[in-house]
Coordinates of N, CA and C and ligand atoms in Angstrom, one line a residue:
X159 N 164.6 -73.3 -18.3 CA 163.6 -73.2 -17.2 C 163.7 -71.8 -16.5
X160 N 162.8 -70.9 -16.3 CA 162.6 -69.8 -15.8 C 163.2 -70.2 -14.1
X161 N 163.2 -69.3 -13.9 CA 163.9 -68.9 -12.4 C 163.2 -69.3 -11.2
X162 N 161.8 -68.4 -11.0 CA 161.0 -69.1 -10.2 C 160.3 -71.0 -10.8
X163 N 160.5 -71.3 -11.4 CA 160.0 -72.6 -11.8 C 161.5 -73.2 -10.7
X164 N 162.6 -72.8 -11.3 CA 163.7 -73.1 -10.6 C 163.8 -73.5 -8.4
X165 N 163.0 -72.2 -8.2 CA 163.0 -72.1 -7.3 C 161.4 -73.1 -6.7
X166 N 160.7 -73.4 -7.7 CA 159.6 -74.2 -6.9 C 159.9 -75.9 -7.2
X167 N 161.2 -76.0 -7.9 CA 162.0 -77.8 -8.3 C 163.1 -77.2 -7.1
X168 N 163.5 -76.3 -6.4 CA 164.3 -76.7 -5.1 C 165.4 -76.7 -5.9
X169 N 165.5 -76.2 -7.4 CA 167.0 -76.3 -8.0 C 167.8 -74.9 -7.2
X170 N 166.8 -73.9 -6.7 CA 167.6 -72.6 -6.6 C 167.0 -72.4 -5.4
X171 N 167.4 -71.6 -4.1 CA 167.2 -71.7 -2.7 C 166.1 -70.8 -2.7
X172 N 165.3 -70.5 -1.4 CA 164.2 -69.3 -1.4 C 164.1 -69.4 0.0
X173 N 163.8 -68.4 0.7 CA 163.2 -67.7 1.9 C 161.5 -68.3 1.5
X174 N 161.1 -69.9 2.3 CA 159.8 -69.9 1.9 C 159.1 -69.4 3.2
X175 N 157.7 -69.2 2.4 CA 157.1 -68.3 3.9 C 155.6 -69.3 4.0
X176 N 155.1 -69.9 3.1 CA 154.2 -71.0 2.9 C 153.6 -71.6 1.3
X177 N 153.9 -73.0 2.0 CA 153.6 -73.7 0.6 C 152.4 -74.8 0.3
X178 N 152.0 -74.8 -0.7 CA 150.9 -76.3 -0.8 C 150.9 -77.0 -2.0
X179 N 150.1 -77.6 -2.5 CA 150.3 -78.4 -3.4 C 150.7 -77.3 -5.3
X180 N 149.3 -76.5 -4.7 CA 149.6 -75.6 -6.4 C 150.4 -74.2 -6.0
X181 N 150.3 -73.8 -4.8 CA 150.9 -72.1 -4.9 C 152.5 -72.3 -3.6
X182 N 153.4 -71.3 -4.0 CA 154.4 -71.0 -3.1 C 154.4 -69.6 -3.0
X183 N 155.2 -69.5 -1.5 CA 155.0 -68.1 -1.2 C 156.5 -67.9 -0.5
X184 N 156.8 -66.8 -1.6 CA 158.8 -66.8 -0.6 C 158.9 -65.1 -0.6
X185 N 159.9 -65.1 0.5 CA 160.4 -63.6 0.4 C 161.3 -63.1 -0.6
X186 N 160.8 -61.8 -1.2 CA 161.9 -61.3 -2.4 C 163.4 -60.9 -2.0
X187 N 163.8 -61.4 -3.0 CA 165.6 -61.0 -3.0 C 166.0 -59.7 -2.6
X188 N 164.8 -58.4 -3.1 CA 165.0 -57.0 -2.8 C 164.1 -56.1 -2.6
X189 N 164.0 -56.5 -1.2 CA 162.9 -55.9 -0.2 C 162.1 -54.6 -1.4
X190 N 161.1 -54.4 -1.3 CA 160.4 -52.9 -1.5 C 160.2 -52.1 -0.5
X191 N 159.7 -53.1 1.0 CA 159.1 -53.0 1.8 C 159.4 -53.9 2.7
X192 N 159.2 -53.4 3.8 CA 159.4 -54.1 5.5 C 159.2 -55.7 5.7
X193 N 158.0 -55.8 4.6 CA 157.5 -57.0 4.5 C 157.3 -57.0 3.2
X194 N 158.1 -57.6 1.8 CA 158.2 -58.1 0.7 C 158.1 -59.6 0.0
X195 N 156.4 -60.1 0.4 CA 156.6 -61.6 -0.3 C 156.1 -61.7 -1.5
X196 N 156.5 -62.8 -2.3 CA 156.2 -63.2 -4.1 C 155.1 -64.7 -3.7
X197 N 154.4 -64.1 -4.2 CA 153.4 -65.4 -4.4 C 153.1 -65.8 -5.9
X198 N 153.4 -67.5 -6.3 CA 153.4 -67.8 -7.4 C 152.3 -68.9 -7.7
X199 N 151.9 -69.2 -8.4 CA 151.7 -70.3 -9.2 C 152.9 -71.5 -9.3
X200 N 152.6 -72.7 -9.2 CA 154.2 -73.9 -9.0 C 153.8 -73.9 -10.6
X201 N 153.1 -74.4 -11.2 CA 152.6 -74.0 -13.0 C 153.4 -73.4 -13.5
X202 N 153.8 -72.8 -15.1 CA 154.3 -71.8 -15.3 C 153.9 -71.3 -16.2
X203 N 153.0 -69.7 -15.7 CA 152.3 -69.1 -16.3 C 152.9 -68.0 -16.9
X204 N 153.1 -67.6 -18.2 CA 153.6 -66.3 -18.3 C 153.9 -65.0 -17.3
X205 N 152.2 -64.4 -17.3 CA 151.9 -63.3 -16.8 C 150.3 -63.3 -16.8
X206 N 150.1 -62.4 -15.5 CA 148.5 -62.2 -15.3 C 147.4 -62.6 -16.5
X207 N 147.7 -61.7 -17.6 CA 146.9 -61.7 -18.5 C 146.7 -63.2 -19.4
X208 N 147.2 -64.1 -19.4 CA 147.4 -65.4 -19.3 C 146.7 -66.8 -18.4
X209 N 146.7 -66.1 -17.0 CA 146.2 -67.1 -16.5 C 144.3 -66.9 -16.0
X210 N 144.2 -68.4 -15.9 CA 143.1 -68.3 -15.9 C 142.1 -68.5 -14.4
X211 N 140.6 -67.7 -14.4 CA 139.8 -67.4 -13.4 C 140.2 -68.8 -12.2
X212 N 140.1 -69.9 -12.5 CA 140.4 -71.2 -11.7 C 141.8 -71.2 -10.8
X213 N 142.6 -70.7 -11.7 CA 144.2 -70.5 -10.9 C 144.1 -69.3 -10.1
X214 N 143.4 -68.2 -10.4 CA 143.2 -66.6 -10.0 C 142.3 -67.3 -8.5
X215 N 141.2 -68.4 -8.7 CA 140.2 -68.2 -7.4 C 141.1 -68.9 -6.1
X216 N 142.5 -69.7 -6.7 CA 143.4 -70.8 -5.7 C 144.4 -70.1 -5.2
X217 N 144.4 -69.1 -5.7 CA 145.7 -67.9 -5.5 C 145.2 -67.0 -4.9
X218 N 143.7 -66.7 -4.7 CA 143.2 -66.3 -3.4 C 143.3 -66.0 -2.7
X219 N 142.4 -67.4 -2.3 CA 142.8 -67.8 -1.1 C 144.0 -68.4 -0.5
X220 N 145.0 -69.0 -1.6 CA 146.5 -69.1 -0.9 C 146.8 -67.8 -0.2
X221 N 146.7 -66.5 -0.9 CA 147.3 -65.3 -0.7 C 146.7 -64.6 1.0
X222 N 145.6 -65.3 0.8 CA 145.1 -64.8 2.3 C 145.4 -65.7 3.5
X223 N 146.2 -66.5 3.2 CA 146.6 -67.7 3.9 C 147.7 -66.8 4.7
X224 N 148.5 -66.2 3.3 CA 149.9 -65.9 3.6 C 149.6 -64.5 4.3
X225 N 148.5 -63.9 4.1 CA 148.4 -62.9 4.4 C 148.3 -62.8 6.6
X226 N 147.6 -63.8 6.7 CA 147.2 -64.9 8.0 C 148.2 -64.9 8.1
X227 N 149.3 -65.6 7.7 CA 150.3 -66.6 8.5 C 151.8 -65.4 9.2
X228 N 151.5 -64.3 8.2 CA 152.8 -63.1 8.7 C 152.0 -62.0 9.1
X229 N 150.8 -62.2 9.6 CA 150.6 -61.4 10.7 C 149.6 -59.8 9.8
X230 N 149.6 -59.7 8.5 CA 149.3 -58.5 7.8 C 148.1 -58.5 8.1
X231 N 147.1 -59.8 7.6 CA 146.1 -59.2 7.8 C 145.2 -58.4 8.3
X232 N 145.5 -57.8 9.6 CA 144.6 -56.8 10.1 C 145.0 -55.9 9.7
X233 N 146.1 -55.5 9.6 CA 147.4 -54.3 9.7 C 147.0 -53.9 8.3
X234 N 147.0 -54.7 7.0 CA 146.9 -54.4 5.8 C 148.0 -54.2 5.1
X235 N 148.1 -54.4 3.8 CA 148.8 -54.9 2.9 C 148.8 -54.5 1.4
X236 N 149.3 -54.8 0.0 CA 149.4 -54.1 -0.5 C 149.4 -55.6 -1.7
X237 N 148.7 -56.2 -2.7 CA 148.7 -57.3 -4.0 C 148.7 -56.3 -5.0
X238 N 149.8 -56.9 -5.9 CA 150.1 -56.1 -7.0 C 150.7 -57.4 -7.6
X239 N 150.9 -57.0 -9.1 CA 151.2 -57.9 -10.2 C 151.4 -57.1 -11.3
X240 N 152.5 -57.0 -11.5 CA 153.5 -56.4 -13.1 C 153.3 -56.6 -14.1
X241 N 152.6 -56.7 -15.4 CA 152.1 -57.2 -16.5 C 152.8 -56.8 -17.4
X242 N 153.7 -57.3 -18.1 CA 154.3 -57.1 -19.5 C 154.9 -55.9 -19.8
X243 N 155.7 -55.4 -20.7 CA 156.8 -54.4 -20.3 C 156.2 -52.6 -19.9
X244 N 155.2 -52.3 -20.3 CA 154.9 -51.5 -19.6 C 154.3 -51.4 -18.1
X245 N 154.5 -52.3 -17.8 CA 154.0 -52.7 -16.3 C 155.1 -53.1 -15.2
X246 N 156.7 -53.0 -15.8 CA 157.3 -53.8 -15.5 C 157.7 -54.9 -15.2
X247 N 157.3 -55.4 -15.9 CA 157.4 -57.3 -15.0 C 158.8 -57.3 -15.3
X248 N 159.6 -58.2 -14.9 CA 161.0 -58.5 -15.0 C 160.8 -60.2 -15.2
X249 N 160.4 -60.7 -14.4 CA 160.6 -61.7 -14.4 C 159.2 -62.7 -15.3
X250 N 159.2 -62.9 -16.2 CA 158.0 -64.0 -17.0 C 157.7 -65.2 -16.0
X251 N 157.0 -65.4 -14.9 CA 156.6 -66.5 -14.4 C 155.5 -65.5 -13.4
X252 N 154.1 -65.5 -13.5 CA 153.5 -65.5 -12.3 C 153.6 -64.9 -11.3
X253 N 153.9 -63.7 -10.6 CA 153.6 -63.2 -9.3 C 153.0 -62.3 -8.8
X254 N 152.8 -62.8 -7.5 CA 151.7 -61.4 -6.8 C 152.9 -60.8 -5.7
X255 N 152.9 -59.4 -5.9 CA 153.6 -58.7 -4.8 C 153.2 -58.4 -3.2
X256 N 153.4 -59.3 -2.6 CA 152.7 -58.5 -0.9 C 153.6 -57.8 -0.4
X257 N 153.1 -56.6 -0.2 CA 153.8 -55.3 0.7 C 153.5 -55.0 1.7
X258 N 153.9 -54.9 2.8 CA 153.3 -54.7 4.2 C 154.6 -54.1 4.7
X259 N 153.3 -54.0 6.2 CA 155.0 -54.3 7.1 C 155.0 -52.6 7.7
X260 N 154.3 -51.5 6.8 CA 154.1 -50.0 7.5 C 153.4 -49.4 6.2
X261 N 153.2 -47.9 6.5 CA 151.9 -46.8 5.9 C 152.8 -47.4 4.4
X262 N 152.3 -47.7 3.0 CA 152.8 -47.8 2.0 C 152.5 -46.6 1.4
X263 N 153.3 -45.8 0.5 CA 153.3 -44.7 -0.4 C 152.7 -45.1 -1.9
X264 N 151.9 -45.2 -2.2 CA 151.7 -44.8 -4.1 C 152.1 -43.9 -5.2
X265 N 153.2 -44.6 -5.2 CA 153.9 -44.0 -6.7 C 154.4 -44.9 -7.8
X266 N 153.7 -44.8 -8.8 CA 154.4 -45.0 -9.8 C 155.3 -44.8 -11.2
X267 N 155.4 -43.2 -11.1 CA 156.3 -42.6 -11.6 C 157.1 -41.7 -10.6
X268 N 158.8 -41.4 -11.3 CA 159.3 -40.7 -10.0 C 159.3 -39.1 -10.6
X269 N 158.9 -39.0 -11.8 CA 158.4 -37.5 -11.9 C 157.1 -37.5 -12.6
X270 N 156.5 -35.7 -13.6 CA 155.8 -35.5 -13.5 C 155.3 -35.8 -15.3
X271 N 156.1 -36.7 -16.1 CA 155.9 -37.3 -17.1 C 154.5 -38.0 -17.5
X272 N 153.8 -38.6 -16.4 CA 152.8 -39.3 -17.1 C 151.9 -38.6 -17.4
X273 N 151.8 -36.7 -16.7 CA 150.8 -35.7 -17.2 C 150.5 -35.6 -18.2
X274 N 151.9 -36.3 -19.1 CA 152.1 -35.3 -20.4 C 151.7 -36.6 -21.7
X275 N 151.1 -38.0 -20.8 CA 150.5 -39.2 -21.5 C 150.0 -39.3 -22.2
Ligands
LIG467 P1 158.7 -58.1 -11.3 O1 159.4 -56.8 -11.7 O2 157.3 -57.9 -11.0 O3 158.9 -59.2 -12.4 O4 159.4 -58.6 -10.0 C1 160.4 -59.6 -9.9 C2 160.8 -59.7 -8.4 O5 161.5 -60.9 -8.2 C3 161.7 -58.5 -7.9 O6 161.0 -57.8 -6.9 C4 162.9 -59.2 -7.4 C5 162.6 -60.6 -7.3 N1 163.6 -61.6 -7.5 C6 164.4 -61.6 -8.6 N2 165.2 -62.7 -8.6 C7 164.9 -63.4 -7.4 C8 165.4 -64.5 -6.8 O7 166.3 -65.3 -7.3 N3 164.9 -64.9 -5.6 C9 163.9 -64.1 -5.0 N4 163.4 -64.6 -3.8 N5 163.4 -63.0 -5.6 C10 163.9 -62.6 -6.8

């Protein structure tokens, strides 16, 4: 059983921040940002490219729930999702990144290598 599956069976602890019947939403183990939450699918979905338009339109609106409930959404925010090893995913289960919390930077290389793509 994957890790986050782990953590949505209550076998492994989590910082939850809001939950419902299909989506959970907990704080990451290592901050990016001021405000770092994982929003999942309770399902267990590979990765993005896997799931489907129905789970995408419930994860939504879960997402703007959470977005509501810690205060981001006027302030603004940051949804992202890692897709497969060029995208970094680490973890195979499902997630969306919320980043908040102050001005966010855009980077995703730390030099000037992708010029040369
Ligand atoms: P990704 O690279 O997109 O697969 O991101 C995985 C994220 O999961 C990463 O930001 C760290 C976080 N993470 C890893 N293990 C745990 C854990 O056991 N609990 C929590 N809350 N977060 C975790």
């Amino acid at each position: 059983m994957c890790i986050f599956c782990k953590i949505v069976n209550k076998e492994l602890p989590s910082n939850t921040v809001l939950e419902d019947e299909n989506f959970l939403a907990f704080h990451d183990l290592y901050p990016k940002a001021p405000i770092h939450i994982l929003i999942i699918p309770k399902e267990h979905i590979d990765c993005f490219q896997n799931v489907s338009g129905e789970t995408m339109s419930g994860l939504t609106l879960f997402a703007q729930k959470v977005a509501q409930k810690i205060g981001v959404d006027k302030t603004g925010y940051r949804l992202i999702t890692n897709n497969g090893d060029d995208g970094a995913q680490e973890i195979y289960h499902l997630h969306f990144h919320m980043l908040g919390g102050g001005k966010l930077k855009w980077e995703h290389m730390h030099d000037e290598s992708h010029k040369n793509m």
